Coordinates of C-alpha atoms in Angstrom, one line a residue:
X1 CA -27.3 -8.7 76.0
X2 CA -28.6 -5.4 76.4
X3 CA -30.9 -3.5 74.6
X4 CA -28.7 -1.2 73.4
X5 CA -26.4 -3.8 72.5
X6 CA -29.3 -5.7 70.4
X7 CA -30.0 -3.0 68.3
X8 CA -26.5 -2.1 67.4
X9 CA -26.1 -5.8 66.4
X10 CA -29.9 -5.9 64.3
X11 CA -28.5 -2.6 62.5
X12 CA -25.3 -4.4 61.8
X13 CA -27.1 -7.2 60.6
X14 CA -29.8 -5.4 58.4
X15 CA -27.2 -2.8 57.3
X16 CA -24.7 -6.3 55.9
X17 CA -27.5 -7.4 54.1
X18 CA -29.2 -3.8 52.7
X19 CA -25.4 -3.8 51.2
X20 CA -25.3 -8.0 50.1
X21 CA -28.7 -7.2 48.5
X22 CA -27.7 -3.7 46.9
X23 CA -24.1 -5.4 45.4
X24 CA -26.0 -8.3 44.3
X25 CA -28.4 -6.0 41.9
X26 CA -24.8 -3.8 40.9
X27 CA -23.5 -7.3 40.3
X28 CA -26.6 -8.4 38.2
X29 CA -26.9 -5.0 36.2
X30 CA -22.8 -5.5 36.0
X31 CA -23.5 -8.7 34.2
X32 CA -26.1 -7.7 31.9
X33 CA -24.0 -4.5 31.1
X34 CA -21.9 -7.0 29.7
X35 CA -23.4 -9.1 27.9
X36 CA -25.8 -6.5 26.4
X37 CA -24.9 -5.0 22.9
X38 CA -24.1 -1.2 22.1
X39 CA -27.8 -0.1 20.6
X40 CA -26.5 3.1 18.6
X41 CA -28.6 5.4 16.8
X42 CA -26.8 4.1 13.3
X43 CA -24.7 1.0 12.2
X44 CA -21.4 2.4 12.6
X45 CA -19.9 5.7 14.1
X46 CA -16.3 6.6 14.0
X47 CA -15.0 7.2 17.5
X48 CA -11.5 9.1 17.7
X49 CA -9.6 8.7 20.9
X50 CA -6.7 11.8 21.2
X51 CA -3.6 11.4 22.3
X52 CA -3.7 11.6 26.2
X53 CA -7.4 10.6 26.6
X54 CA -7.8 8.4 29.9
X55 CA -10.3 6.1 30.2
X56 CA -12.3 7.8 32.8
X57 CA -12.2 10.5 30.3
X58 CA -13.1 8.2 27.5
X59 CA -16.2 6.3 29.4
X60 CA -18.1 9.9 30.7
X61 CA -17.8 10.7 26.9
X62 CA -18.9 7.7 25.6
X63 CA -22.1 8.1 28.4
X64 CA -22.3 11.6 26.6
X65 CA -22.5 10.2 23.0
X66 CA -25.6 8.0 24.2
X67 CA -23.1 4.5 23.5
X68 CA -24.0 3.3 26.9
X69 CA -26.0 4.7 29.9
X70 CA -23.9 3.9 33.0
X71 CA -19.8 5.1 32.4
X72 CA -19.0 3.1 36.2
X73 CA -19.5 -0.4 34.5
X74 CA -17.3 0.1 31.6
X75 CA -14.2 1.5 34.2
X76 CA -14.8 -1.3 36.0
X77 CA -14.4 -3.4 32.8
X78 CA -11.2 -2.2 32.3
X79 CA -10.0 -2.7 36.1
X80 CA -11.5 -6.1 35.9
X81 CA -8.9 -6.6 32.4
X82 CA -6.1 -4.4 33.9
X83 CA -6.5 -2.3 30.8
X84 CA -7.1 0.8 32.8
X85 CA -3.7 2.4 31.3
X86 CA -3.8 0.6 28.0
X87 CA -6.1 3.4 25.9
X88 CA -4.5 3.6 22.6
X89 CA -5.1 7.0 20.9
X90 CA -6.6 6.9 16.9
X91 CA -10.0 6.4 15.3
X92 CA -11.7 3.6 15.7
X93 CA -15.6 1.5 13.8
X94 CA -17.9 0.9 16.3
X95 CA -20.7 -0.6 15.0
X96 CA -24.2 -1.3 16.6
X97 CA -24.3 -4.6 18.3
X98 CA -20.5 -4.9 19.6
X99 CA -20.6 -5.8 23.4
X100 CA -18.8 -3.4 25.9
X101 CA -15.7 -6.1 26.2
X102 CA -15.3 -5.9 22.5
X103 CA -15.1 -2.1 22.3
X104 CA -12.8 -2.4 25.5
X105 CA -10.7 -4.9 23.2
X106 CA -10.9 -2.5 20.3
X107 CA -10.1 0.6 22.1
X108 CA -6.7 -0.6 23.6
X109 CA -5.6 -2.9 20.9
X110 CA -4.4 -0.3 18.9
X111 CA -6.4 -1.5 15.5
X112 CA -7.8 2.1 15.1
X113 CA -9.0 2.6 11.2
X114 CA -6.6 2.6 8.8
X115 CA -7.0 4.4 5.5
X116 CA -5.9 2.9 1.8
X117 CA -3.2 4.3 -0.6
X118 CA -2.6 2.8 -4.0
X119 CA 0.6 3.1 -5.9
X120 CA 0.1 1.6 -9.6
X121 CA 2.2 -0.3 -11.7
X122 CA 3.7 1.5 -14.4
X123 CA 3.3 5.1 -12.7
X124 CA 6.5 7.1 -12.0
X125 CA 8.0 7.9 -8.7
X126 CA 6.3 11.6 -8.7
X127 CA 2.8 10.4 -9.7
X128 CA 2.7 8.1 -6.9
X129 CA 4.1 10.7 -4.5
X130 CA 1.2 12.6 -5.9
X131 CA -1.5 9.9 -5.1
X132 CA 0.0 9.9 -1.1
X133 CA -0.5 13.2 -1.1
X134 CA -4.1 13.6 -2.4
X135 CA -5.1 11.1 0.4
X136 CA -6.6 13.3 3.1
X137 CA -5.7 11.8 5.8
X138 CA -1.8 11.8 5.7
X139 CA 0.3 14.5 6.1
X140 CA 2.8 15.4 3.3
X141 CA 6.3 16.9 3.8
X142 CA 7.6 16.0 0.5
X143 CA 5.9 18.1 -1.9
X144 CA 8.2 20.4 -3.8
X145 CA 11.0 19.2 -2.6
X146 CA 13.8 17.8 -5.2
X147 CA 14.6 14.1 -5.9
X148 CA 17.8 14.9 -4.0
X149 CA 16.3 15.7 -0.5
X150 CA 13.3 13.1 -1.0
X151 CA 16.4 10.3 -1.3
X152 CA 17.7 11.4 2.0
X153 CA 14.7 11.3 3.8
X154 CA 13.0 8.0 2.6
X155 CA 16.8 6.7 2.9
X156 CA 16.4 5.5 -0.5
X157 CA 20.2 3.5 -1.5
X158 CA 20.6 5.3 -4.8
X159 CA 21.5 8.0 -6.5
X160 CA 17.5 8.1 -8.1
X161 CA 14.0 7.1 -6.5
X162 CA 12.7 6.3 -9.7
X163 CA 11.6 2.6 -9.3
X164 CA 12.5 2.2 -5.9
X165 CA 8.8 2.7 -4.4
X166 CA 6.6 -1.1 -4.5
X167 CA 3.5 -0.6 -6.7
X168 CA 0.5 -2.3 -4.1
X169 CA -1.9 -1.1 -1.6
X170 CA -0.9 0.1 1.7
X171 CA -3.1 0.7 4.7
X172 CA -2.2 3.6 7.2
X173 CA -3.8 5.3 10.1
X174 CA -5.3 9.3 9.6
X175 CA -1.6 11.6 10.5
X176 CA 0.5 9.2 8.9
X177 CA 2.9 11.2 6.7
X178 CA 4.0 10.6 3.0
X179 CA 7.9 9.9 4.5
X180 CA 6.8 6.9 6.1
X181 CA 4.1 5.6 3.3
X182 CA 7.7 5.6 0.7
X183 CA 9.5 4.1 3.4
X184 CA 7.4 0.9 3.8
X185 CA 6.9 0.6 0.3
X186 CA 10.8 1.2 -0.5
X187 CA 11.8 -1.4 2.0
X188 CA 9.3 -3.9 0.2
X189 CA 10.5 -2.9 -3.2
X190 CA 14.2 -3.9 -1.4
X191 CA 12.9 -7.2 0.0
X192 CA 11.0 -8.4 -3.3
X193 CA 13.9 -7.2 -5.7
X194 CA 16.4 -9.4 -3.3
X195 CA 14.5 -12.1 -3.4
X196 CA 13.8 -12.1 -7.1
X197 CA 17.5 -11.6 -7.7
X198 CA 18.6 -14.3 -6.0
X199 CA 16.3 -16.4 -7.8
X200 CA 17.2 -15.6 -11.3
X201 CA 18.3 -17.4 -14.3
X202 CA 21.8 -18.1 -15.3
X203 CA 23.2 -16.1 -17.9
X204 CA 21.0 -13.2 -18.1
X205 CA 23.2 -10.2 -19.3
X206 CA 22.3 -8.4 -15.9
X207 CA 24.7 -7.2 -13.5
X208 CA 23.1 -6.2 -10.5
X209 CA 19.9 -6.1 -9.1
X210 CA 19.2 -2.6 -10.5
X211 CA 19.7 -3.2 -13.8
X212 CA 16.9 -6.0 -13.4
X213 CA 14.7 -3.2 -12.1
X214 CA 15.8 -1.1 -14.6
X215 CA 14.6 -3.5 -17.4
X216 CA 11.1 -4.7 -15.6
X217 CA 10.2 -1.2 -15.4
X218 CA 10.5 -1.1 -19.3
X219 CA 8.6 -4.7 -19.4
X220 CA 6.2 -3.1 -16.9
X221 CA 5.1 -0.1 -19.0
X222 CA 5.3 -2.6 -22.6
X223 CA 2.4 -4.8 -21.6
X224 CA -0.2 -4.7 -19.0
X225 CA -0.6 -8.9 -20.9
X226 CA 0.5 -10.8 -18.0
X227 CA 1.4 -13.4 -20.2
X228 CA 3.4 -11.3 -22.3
X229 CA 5.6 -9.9 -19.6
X230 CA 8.1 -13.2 -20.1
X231 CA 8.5 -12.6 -24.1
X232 CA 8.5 -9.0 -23.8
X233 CA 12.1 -9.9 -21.3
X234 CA 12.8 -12.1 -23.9
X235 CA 12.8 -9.9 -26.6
X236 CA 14.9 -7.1 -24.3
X237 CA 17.4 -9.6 -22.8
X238 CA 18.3 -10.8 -26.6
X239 CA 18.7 -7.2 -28.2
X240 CA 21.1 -7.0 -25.0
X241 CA 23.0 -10.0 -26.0
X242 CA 23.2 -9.1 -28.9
X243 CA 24.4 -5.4 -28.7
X244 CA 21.4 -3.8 -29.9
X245 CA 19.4 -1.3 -29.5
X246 CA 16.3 -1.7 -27.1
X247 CA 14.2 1.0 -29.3
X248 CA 11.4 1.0 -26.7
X249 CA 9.2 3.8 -26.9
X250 CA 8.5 3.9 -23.3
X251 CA 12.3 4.9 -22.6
X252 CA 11.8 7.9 -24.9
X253 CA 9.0 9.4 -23.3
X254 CA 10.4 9.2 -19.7
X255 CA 13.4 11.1 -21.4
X256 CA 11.2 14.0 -22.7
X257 CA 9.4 14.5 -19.4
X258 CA 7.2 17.3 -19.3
X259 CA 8.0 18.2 -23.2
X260 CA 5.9 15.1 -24.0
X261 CA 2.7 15.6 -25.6
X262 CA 0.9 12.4 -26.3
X263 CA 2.5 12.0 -29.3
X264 CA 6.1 10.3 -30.4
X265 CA 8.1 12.0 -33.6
X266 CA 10.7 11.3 -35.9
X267 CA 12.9 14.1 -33.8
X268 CA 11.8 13.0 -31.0
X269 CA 13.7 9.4 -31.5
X270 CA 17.0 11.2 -32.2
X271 CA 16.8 13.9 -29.4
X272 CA 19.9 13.2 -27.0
X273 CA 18.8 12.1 -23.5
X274 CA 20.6 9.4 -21.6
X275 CA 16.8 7.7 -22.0
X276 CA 16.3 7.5 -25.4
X277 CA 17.3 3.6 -26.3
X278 CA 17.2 4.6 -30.2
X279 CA 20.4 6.7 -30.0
X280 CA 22.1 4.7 -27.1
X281 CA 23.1 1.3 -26.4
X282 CA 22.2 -0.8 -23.2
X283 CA 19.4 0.1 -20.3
X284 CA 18.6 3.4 -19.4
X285 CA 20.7 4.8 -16.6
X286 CA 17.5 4.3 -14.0
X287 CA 14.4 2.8 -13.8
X288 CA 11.3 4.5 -16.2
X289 CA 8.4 3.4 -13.8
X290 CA 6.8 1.5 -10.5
X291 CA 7.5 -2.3 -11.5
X292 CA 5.4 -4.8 -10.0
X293 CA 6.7 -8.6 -9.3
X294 CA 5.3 -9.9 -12.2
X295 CA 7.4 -7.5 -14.1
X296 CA 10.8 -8.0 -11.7
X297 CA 9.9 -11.7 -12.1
X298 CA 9.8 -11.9 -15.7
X299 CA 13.0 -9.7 -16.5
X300 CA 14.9 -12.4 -14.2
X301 CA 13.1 -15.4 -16.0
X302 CA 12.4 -14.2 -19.6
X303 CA 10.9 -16.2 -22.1
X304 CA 12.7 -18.7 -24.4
X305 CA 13.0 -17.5 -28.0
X306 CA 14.1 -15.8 -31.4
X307 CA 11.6 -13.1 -31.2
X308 CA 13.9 -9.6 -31.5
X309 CA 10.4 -7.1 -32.3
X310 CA 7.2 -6.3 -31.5
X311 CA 4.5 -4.3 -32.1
X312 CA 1.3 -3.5 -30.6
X313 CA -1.8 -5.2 -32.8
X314 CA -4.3 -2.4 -31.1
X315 CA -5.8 -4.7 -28.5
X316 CA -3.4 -4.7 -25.6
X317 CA -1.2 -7.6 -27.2
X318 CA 1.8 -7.5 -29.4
X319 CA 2.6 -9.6 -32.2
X320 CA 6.3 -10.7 -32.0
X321 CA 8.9 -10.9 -34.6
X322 CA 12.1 -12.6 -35.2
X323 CA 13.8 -10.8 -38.3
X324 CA 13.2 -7.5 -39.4
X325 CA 11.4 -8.2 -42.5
X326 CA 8.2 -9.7 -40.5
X327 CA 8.5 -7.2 -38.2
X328 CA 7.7 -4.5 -40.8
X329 CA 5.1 -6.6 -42.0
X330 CA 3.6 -6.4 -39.0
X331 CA 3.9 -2.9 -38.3
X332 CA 1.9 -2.4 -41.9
X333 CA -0.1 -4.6 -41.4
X334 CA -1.0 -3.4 -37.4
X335 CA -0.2 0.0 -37.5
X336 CA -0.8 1.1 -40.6
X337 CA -3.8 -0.9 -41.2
X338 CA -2.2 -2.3 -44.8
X339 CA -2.3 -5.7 -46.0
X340 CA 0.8 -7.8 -45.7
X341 CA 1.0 -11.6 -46.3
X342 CA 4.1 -12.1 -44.2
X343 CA 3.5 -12.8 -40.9
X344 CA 2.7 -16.2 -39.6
X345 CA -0.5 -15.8 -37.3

C-alpha cells in the first residue's frame, strides 16, 4: 500500500466516523427535541395557520415565535409521520408543556378552535339569527334579508323558518357563516322532530309532525317547569279535542310582533291575526318559538287529565284547573291577589 494510498484510506476512515459521531449527536439532540416540552413565555397562545401555509413555512415561523429553537427537527418530524402535506389551515391552543409530536398531531388533525353559539329555547327564529350574528367570529350573509330568501338558502322545507332552527349549543371554527350555523341546527331540528314523531302517542289530535312543533313551541314558551311541560300538552291537546279555543297568551304576542309592548289588553285579545288563539280555533298556522325536546317530547306524550286552564301562581308554576269556575278562582286568587276558597291546593 502506498503512501498515498494510506492516507486517502485514514481520511476515509476519520472522515466516516467525524460523520457517525456528528449524526449520532443530530440523532441524540433529535431525540431530546422530542421528548422535550414547548417552554412558552405563557400557558396558552393561539396559533393561526392560513390557508396555503406549508410546513417549512409553518416550522421557520414557529422558530420566529420563540416555540422551539431549531425549525430542521420539527420538518423532520413530519417526514418521519408523512404529514409533510397534511397542514390543516385554522386556529389552533397550544399550551406550554405539549411535546413537538403533539403539536404536529394538533396542527394536521384539523381540531383548530372552535367558537360557541347558543340558540335558546323559547327565542324566535330572528332572535337567534341575531345571536349568530353577534358572535365575532362568523360571517353573516343573512341579515336583512326576508324570511323568503333565508328559506331558500338554509333549504328550510316550509313555507316559514319559524321553529325550524334546534335550540342547543353549537361549536364552529372563526369564518364559519350564519348559513351553515342554521343549516346544522335545521337538520337537527329535522332529525329530533322525526324521531319524536314516530314515537308518539296514539290518538293525539295531531296531523303531522309540524303541527306537533307547532304546539311544543306554545308548551315551550308556557313553562320553563320541566315538569309541567306534560300537563301544559295536556291541557292544549284536550281544548283541541274538544274544539276549543287554546286562549294562550303566547300566541297573541307573536301575532302583534313589533306592536307589542310588554303588556297584553282587552283589544289586543280580539285584534285579527291568524295568531291570536282567542278569536280562532285550532294551532296557529306556524310555530311561535325555538322548541326544545323536552317541549317536542311532551306535545307527543301529554299528560293524563281533566285539567282544561291554567294560570300562572307568580313563581314560575301554574295552578291547573278543570272547569271554569276554579279556574277563576284561581286567577283571583293568583292574579288578583283576592281570596277565593275554591281551589283544591
Amino acid at each position: 500500500m502506498t503512501s498515498l494510498f494510506r492516507s486517502v484510506f485514514w481520511a476515509i476512515v476519520i472522515l466516516v466516523l467525524v460523520c457517525a459521531a456528528l449524526g449520532w449527536v443530530v440523532w441524540g439532540q433529535y431525540q431530546t427535541f422530542l421528548s422535550t416540552p414547548l417552554a412558552l413565555e405563557q400557558p396558552e397562545i393561539i396559533l393561526e395557520v392560513p390557508t396555503g401555509t406549508t410546513m417549512r413555512k409553518l416550522a421557520e415561523r414557529l422558530r420566529a415565535e420563540r416555540i422551539f429553537a431549531n425549525p430542521y427537527f420539527f420538518i423532520a418530524l413530519a417526514y418521519q409521520k408523512g404529514q409533510m402535506e397534511s397542514l390543516k389551515a385554522g386556529e389552533y391552543a397550544v399550551r406550554s408543556g405539549m411535546l413537538p409530536g403533539e403539536l404536529l398531531e394538533r396542527l394536521t388533525s384539523g381540531r383548530s378552535i372552535e367558537f360557541p353559539v347558543t340558540l335558546v329555547e323559547g327565542r324566535t327564529f330572528r332572535e337567534a339569527l341575531a345571536t349568530i350574528a353577534a358572535q365575532p367570529a362568523f360571517v353573516s350573509e343573512l341579515t336583512g334579508l326576508d324570511d323568503e330568501e333565508i328559506i331558500r338558502r338554509v333549504g328550510i322545507e316550509a313555507g316559514h323558518p319559524e321553529g325550524w332552527i334546534f335550540p342547543d349549543t353549537y361549536r364552529f371554527r372563526r369564518g364559519t357563516t350564519d348559513t351553515q350555523v342554521l343549516r346544522r341546527a335545521y337538520k337537527r331540528m329535522r332529525d329530533i322532530l322525526a324521531s319524536e314523531w314516530e314515537g308518539r302517542d296514539a290518538g293525539l289530535p295531531l296531523q303531522t309532525p309540524y303541527e306537533a312543533l307547532i304546539l311544543a313551541s306554545i308548551v315551550e314558551k308556557e313553562t320553563a317547569v320541566a315538569a309541567e311541560r306534560p300537563r301544559i300538552a295536556g291541557v292544549f291537546v284536550r281544548r283541541l279535542e274538544k274544539g276549543m279555543r287554546l286562549q294562550t297568551d303566547p300566541t297573541v304576542i307573536y301575532g302583534l310582533g313589533d306592536a307589542y309592548d310588554g303588556n297584553i289588553r282587552k283589544e289586543d285579545l280580539s285584534r285579527p291575526t291568524p295568531y291570536n288563539t282567542y278569536a280562532v280555533a285550532g294551532l296557529p298556522p306556524t310555530p311561535i318559538a325555538l322548541p326544545g325536546r323536552e317541549a317536542i317530547h311532551a306535545a307527543l306524550h301529554p299528560a293524563d287529565g281533566d285539567s282544561l286552564y291554567f294560570v300562572a301562581r307568580g313563581d314560575g308554576t301554574h295552578y291547573f284547573s278543570s272547569n271554569l269556575d276554579e279556574h277563576n278562582c284561581a286567577v283571583r286568587h293568583y292574579q288578583l291577589k283576592q281570596p277565593c276558597s275554591g281551589l283544591r291546593e
